[in-house]
Coordinates of C-alpha atoms (C1' of nucleotides) in Angstrom, one line a residue:
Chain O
X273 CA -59.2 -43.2 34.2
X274 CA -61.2 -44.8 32.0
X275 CA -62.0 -48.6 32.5
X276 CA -62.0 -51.2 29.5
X277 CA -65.7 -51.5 28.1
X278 CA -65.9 -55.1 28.9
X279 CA -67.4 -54.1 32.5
X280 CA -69.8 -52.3 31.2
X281 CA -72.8 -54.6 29.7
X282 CA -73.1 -54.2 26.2
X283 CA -71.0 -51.7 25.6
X284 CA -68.4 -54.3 23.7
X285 CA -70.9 -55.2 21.2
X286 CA -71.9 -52.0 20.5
X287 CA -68.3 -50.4 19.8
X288 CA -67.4 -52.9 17.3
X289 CA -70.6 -51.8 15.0
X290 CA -69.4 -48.4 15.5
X291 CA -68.5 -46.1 12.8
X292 CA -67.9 -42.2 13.6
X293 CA -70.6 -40.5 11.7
X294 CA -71.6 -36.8 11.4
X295 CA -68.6 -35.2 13.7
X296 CA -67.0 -32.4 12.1
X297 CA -62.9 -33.3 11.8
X298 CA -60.7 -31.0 13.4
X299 CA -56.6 -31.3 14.0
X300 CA -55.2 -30.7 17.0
X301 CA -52.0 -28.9 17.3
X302 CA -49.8 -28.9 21.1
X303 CA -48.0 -25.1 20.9
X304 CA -45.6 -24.0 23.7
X305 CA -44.7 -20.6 25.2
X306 CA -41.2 -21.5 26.4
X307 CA -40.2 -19.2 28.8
X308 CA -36.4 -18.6 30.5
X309 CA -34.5 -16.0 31.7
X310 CA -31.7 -14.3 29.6
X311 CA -29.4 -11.7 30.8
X312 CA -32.3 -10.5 33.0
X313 CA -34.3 -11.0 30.8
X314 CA -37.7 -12.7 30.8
X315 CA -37.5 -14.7 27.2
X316 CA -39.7 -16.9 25.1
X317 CA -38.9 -19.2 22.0
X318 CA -39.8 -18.3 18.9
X319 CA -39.8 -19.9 15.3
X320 CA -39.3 -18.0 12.2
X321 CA -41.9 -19.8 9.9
X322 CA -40.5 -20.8 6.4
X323 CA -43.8 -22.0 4.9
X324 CA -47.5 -20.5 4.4
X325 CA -49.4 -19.7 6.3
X326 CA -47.5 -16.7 7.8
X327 CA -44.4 -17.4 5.7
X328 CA -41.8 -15.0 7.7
X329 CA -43.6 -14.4 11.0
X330 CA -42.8 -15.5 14.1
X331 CA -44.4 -18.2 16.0
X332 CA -44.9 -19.9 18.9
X333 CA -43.0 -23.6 18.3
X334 CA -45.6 -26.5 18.2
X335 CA -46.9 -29.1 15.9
X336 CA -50.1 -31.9 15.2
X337 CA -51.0 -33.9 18.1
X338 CA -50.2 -37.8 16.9
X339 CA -52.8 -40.5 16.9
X340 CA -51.8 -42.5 20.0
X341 CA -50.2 -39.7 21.7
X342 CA -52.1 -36.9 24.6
X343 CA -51.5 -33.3 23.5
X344 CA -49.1 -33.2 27.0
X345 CA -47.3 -35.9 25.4
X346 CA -46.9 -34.3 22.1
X347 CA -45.8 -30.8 23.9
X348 CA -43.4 -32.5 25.6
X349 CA -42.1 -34.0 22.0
X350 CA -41.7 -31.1 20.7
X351 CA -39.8 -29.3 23.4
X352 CA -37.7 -32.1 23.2
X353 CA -37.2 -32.1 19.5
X354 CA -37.3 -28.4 19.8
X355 CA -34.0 -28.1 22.6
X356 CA -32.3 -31.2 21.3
X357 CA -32.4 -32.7 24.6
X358 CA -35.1 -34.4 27.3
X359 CA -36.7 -32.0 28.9
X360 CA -36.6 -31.4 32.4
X361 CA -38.4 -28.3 33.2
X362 CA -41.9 -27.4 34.0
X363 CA -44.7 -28.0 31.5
X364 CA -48.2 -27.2 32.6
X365 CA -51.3 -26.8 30.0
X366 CA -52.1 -23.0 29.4
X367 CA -55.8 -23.2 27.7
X368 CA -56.8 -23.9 24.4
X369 CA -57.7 -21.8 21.5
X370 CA -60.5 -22.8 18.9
X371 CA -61.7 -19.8 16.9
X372 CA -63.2 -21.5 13.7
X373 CA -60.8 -18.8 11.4
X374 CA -57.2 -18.9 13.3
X375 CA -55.9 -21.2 10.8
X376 CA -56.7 -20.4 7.4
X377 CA -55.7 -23.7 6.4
X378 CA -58.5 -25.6 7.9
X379 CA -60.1 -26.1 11.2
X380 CA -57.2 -26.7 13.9
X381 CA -58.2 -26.1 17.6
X382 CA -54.4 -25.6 19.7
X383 CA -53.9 -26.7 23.1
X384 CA -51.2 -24.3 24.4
X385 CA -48.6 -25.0 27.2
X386 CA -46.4 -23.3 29.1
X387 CA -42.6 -24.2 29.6
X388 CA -40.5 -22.9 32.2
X389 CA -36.8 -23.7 32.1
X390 CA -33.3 -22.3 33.3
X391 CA -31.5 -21.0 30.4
X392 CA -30.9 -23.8 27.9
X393 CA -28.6 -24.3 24.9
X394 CA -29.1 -22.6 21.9
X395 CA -32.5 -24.0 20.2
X396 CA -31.4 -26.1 17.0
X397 CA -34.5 -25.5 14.2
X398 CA -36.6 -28.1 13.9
X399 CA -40.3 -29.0 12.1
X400 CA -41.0 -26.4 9.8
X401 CA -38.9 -23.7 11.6
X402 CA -36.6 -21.4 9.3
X403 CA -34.8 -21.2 12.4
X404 CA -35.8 -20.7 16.4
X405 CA -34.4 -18.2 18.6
X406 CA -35.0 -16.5 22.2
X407 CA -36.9 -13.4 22.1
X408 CA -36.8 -10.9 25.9
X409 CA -41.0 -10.5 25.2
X410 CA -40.2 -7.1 26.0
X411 CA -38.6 -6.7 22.9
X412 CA -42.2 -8.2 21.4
X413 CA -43.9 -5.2 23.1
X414 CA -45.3 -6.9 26.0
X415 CA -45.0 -5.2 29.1
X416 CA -45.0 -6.3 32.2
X417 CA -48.4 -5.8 33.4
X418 CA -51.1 -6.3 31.2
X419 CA -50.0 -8.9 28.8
X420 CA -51.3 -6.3 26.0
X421 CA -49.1 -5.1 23.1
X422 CA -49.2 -1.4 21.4
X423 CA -50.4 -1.6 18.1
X424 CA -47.0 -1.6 16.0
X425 CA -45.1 -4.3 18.0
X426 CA -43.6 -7.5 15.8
X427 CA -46.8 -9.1 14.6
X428 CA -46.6 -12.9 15.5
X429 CA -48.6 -15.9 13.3
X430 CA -52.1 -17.3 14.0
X431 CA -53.3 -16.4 17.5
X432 CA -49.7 -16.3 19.0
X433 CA -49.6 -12.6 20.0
X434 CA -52.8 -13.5 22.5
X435 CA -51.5 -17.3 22.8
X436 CA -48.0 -15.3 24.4
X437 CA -49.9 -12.8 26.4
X438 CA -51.9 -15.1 28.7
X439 CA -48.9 -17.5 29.2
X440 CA -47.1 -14.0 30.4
X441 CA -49.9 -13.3 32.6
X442 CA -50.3 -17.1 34.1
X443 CA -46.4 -16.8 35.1
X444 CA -46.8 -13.7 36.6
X445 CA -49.2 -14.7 39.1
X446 CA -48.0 -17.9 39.6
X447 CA -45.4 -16.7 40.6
X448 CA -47.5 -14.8 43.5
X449 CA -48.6 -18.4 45.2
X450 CA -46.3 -20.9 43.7
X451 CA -42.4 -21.8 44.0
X452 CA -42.5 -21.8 40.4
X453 CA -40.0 -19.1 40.6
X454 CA -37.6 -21.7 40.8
X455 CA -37.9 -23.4 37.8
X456 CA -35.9 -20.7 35.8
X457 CA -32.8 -21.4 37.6
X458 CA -30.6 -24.0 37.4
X459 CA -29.3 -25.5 40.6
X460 CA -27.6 -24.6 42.7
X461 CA -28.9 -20.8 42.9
X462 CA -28.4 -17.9 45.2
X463 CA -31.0 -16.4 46.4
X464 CA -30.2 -13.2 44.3
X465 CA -30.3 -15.6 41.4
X466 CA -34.1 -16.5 42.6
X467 CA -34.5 -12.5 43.2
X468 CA -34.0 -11.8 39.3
X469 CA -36.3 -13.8 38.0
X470 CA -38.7 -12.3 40.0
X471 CA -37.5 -9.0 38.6
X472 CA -37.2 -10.5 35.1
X473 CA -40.8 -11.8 35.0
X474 CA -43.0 -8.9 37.2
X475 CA -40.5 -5.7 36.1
X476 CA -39.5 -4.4 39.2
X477 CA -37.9 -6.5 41.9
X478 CA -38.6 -7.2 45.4
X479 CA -37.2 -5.7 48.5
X480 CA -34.1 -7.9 49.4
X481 CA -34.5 -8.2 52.9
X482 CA -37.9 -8.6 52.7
X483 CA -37.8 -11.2 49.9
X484 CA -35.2 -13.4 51.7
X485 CA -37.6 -13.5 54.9
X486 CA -40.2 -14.9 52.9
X487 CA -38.3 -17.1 51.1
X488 CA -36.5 -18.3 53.8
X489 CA -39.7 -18.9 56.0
X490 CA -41.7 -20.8 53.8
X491 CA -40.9 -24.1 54.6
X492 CA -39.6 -26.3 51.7
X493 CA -39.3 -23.8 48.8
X494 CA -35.8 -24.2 48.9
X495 CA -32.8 -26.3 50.4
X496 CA -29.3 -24.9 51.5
X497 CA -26.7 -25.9 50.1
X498 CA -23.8 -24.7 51.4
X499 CA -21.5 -22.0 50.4
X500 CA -20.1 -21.8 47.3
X501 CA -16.1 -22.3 47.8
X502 CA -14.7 -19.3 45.4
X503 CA -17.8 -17.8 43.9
X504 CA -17.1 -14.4 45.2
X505 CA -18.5 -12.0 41.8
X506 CA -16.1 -10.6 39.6
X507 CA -15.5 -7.4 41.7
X508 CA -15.0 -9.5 44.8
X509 CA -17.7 -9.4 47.6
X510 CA -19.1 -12.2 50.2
X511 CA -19.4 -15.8 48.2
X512 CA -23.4 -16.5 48.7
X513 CA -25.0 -19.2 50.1
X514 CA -26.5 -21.6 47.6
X515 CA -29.8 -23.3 47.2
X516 CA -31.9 -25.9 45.6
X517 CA -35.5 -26.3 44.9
X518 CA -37.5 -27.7 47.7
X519 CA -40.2 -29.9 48.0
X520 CA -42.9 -27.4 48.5
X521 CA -45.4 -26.1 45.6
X522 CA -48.0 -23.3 46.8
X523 CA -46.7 -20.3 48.7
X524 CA -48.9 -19.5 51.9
X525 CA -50.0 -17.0 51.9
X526 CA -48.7 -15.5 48.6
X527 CA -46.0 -12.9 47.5
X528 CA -47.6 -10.3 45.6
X529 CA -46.4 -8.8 43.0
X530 CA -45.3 -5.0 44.0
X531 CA -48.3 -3.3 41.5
X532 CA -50.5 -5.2 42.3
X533 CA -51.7 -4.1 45.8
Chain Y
X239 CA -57.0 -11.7 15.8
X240 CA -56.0 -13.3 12.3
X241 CA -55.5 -11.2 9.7
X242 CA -57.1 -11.8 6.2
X243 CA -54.2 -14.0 3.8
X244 CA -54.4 -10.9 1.4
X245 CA -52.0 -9.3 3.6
X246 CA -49.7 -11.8 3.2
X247 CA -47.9 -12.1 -0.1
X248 CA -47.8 -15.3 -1.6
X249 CA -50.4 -16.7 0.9
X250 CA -54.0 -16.5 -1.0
X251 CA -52.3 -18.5 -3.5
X252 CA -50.9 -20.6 -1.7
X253 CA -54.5 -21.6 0.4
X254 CA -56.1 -21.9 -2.6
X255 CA -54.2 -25.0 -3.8
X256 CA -53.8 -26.2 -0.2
X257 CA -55.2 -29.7 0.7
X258 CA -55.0 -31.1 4.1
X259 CA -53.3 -34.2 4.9
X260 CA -51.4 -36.0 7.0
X261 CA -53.0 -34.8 10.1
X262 CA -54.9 -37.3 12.0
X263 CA -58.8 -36.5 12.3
X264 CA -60.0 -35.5 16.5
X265 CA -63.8 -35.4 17.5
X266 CA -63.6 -32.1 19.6
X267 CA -66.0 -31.8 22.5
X268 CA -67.3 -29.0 24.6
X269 CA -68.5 -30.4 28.3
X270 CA -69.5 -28.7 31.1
X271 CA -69.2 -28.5 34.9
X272 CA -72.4 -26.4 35.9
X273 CA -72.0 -25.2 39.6
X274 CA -74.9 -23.8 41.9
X275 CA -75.7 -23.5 45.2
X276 CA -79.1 -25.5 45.9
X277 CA -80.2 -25.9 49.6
X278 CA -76.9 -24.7 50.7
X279 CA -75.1 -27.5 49.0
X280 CA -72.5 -27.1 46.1
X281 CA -74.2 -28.7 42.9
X282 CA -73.4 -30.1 39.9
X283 CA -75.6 -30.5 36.7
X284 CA -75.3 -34.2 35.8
X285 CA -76.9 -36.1 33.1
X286 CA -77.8 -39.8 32.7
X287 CA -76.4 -41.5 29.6
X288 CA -79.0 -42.9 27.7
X289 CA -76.4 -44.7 25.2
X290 CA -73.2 -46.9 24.4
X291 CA -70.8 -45.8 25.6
X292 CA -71.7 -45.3 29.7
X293 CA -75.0 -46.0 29.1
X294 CA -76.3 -45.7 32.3
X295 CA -73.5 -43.7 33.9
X296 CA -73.8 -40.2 35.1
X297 CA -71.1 -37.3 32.6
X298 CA -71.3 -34.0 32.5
X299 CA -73.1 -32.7 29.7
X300 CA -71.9 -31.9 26.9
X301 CA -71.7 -32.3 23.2
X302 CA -69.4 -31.9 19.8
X303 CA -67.9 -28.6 18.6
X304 CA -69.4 -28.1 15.4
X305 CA -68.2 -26.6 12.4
X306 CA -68.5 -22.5 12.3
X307 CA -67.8 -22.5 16.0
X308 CA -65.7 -21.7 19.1
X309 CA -65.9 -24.0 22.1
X310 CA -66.6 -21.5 24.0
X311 CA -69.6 -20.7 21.2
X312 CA -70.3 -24.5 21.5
X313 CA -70.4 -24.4 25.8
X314 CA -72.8 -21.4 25.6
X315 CA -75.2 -23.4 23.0
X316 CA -75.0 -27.0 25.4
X317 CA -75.6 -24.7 28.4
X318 CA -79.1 -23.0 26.7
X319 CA -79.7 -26.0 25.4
X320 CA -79.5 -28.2 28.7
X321 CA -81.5 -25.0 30.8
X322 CA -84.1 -23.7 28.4
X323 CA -82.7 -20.1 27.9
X324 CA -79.9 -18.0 27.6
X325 CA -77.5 -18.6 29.4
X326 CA -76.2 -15.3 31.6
X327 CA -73.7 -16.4 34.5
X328 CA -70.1 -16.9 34.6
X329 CA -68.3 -19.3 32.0
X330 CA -64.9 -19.8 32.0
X331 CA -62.6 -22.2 30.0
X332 CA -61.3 -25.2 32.5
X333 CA -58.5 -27.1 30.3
X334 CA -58.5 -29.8 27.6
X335 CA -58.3 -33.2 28.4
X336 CA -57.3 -35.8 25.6
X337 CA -56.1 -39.1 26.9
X338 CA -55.8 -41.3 24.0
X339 CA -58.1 -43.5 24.9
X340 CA -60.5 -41.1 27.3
X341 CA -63.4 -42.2 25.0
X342 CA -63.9 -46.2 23.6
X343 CA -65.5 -44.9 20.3
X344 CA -62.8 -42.6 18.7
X345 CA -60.3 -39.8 19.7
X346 CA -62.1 -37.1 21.2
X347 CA -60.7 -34.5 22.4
X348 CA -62.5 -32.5 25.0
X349 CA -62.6 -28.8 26.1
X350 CA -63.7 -28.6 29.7
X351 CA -65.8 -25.1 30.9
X352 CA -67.1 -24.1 34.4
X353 CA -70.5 -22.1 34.5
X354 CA -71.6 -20.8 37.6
X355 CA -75.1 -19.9 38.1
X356 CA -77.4 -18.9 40.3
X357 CA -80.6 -21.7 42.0
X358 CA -81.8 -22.2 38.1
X359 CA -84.7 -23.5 37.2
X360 CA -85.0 -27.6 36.7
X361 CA -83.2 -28.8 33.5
X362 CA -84.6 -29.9 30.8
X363 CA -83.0 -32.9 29.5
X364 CA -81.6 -32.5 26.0
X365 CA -79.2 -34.6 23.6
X366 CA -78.8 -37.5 24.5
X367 CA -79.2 -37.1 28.5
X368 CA -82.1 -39.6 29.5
X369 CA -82.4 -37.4 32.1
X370 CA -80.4 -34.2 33.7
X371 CA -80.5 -33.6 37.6
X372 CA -78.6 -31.4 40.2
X373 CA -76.7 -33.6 42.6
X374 CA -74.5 -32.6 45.7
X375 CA -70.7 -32.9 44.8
X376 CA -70.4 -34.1 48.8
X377 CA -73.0 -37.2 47.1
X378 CA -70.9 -38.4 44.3
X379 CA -68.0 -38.3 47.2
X380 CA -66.3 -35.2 46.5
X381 CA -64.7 -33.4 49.6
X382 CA -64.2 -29.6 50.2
X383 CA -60.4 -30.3 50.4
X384 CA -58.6 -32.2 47.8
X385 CA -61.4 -32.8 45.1
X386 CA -59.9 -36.4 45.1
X387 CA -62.5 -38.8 45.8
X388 CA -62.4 -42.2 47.4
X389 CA -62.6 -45.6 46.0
X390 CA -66.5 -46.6 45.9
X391 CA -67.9 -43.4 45.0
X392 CA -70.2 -43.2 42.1
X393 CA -68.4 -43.8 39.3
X394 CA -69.2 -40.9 36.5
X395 CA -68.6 -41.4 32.3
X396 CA -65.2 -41.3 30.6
X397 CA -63.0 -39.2 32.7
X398 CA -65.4 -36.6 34.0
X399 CA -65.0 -37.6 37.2
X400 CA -61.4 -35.9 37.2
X401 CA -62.7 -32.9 35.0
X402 CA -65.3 -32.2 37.7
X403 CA -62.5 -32.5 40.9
X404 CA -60.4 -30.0 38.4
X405 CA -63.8 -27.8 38.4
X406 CA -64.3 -27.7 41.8
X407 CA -60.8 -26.8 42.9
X408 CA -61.0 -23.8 39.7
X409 CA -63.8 -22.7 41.8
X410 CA -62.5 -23.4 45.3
X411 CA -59.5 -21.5 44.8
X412 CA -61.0 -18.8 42.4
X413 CA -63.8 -17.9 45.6
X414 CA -60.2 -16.2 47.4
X415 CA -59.1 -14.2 44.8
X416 CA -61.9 -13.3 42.3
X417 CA -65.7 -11.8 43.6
X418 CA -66.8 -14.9 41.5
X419 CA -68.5 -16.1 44.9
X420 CA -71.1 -13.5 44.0
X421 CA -72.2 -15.3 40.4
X422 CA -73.8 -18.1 42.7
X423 CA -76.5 -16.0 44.3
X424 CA -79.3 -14.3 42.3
X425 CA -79.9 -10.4 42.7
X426 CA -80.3 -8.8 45.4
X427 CA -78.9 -10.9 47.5
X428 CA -78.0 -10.4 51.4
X429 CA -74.4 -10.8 53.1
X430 CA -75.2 -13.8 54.6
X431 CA -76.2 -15.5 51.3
X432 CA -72.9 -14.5 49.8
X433 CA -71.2 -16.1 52.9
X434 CA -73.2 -19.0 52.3
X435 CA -71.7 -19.6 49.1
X436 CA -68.3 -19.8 51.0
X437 CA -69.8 -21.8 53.5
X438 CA -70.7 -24.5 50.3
X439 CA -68.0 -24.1 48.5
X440 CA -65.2 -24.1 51.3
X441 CA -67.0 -26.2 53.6
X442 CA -66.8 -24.2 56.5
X443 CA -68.0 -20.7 56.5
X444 CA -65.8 -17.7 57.1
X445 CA -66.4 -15.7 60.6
X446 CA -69.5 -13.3 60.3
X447 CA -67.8 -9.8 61.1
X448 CA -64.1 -10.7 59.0
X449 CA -66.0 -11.6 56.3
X450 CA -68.2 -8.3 56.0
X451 CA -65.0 -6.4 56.6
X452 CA -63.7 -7.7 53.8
X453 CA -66.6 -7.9 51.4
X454 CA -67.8 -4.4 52.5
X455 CA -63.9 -3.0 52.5
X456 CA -63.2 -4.3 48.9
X457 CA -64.2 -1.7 46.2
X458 CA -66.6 -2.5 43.9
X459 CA -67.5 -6.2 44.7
X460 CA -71.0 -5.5 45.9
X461 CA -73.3 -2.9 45.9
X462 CA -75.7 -1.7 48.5
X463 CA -79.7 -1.6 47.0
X464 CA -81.2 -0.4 49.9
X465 CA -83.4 -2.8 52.5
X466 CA -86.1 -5.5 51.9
X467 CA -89.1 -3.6 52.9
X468 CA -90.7 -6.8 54.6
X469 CA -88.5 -9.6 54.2
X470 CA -87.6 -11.0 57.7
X471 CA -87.0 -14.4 58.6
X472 CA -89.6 -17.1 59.1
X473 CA -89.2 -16.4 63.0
X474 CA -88.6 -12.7 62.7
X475 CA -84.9 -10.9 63.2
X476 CA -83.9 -7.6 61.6
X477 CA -84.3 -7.7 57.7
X478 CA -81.3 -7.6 56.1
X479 CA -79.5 -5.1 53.8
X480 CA -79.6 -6.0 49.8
X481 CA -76.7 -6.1 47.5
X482 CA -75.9 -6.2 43.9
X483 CA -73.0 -7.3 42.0
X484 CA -70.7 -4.9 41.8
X485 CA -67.8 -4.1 38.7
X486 CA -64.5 -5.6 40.6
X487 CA -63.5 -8.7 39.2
X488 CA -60.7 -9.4 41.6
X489 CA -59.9 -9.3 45.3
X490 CA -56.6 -8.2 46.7
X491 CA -55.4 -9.2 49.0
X492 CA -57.0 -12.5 48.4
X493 CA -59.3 -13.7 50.8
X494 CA -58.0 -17.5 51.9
X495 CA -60.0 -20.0 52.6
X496 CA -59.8 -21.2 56.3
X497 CA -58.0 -24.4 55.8
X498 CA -55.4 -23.2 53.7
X499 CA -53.4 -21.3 56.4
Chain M
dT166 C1' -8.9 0.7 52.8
dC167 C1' -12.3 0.7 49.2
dA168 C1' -15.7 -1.3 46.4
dA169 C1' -18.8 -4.8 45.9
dT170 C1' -21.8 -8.2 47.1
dA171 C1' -24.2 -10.9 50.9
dG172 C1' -26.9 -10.9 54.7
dT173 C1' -29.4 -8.9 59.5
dG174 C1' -32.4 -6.1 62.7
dT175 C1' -36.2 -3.5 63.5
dC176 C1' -39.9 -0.1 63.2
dT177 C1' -44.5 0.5 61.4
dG178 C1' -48.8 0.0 59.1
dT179 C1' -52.2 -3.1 57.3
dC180 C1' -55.1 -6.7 57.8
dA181 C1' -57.1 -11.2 59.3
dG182 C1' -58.7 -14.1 63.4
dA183 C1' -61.4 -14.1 67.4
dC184 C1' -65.1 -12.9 69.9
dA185 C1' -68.0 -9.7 72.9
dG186 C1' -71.3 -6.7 72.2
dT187 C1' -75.5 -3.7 70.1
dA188 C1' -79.6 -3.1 66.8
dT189 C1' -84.0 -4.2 64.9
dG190 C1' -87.3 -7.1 63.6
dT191 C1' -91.5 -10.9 64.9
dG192 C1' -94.7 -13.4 68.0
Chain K
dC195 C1' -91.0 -9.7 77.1
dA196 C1' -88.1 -13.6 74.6
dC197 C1' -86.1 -14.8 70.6
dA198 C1' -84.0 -14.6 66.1
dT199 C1' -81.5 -12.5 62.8
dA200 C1' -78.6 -8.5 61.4
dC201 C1' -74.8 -5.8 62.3
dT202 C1' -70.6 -3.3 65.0
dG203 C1' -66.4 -2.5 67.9
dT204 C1' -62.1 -3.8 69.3
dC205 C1' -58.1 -6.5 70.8
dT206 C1' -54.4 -9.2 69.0
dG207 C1' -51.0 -11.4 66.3
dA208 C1' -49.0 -12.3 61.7
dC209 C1' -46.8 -10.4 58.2
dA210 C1' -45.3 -7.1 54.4
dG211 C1' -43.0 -2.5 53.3
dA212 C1' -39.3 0.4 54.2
dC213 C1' -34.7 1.1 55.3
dA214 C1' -30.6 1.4 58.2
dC215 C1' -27.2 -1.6 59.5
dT216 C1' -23.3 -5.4 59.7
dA217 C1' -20.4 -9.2 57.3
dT218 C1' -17.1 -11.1 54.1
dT219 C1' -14.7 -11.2 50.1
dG220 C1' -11.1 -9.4 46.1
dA221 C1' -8.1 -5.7 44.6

DNA sequence: TCAATAGTGTCTGTCAGACAGTATGTG
DNA sequence: CACATACTGTCTGACAGACACTATTGA
């Protein structure tokens, strides 16, 4: 992106007289909303925090961006440090949170991400975490609309409550124009596999019939995979066909969510 | 958001002998993609860098978070600093960009905002802008599609150029689901200049009698003011009705853009 | 044969694309 | 009157909601 100084006249020179002067310090902290199903549930990752601030709460994992390291770079270090394992799953940037009093430490502006995985191992605690743990965000008191909690639900450190609630509601609707749907299931899938997690993340799911047309007419979200030799469910019934994630990203035109229209 | 440490046993104490350390020291910027329609061209609010390092180059403007403040606190103070008044449009968070090395002098991170305006009055230049200007996104090579740009085109400061192709396609996409279209024209304003916005934005306006079916079918997103008394066209032609912004904030269904289907 | 799960066909209403037409102003 | 701009009516096809139906497995 940015091209070495030397082609720009002067600009060498000038950058080794520099000293920073007069710029208030901040630290930057990466913090992730990890997000997978469980049990039909729509879950996130939380830390129980062993030190102050918030001794006891629950938080969002995370940690200090490094020098010599992008805040994507350092989210992605910590979900790996977090799961115990290189991580595979989709990471996008949510948005980032800089009230001058949401640390009481000192100034720390966080640049929060979003994770979207298919059920993982059991978290192993890491960083400052008393230990780490799924939580079904219903179970926080979200709900699935607003993002909003009733006063009373589990309080959560810092800014985490609104941090969670935003990261709820950018899922939700991208899951209205994106594939992303996919990414909480590992391959291959059914397509009642990919049904739930539409249930799990907007509350109610989709018509079947209607939901496999769609699905199954937009080019490239996913793949057949044949049939599954003797995966017939407990009780019996047909073996489904099974799928993996296609090639395509955006869904046009969208799927919205049931409440919405 | 945060609650005060005295609810939190243990913690005042804790603060009070709390020293940071540890944690390496980020610059944190606020800059700014300002948007308006001029002439019937999308525009963006560009300043030329007066100093090391760019000097010369056209950024976005801009400036540090300081102390005491929220970015988005900080946006709103660049944006009345760079237009001479308070600043009353549409400003919205973009993301955070913080390559390692996205600026020669030191580790800055930066938190990009979109502001939307309506035709303001000329900028004032401010910091350290040797001058501020509107320019044409289609002039610094922008297209209406990708927001990818091709090899040759004005180069702009640090990595602004990719902050303003993530603006644009904020704003390009946001047009088909939000009634933001209607932030870019000042009150009252006609039909046809809301479809002009489109028209800039999209690059290809929507078709006359869809679009007021949708505009005038969508609860809330305008609001009839009655008719110019004598404001025909230069060469005549029935004077138009007059609308004002109405409360809705979104549009559903969305209304896509042409190309997209 | 029954229960259970997978998958199909089809009717209907809503809405966007396309475009022909009507209304109301100025010179 | 011509002309320019504003505005309306309507046909059509794509697609989502709703829901009744068939298919294939295990017990």
């Amino acid at each position: 992106m940015t091209r070495p100084a030397d082609g720009r006249p002067g600009e060498t020179a000038f950058l080794a007289g520099y000293r920073p002067a007069g710029y208030p310090a901040f630290a930057v902290a990466a913090d992730l909303a990890v997000l997978t199903i469980r049990d039909g549930l729509l879950s996130v990752l939380l830390v129980r925090r062993g030190d102050h601030p918030f001794a006891g709460y629950l938080a969002l994992p995370g940690g200090f961006v490094r020098t010599g390291e992008s805040a994507e770079q350092a989210a992605a270090r910590e979900l790996a440090e977090e799961t115990g394992a290189a991580f595979t799953g989709h990471l996008e940037q949510l948005r980032t949170y800089s009230d001058p009093d949401r640390d009481p430490r000192m100034r720390v502006v966080s640049i929060a991400f979003v994770a979207l995985a298919p059920r993982l191992a059991e978290p192993r605690p890491g960083g400052d975490a008393a230990d780490a743990r799924w939580w079904p965000v219903t179970d926080l008191g979200f709900d699935h609309r607003s993002g909003r909690r009733p006063a009373g639900a589990a309080e959560l450190a810092f800014d985490h409550a609104k941090v969670l609630g935003d990261a709820l509601e950018r899922v939700r609707s991208k899951l209205e124009y994106t594939t992303l749907a996919a990414s909480f299931v590992g391959e291959p899938f059914t397509l009642a596999d990919l049904r739930r997690v539409y249930g799990a993340v907007w509350g109610s799911v989709p018509d079947l019939p209607n939901f496999r047309r769609k699905v199954l007419s937009t080019e490239g979200f996913i793949v057949e995979q044949g049939r599954s030799d003797a995966a017939a469910g407990p009780a019996g019934g047909r073996p489904p066909l099974l799928y993996r994630r296609g090639p395509a990203a955006l869904l046009h035109p969208p799927m919205l969510r049931p409440a919405a229209r």
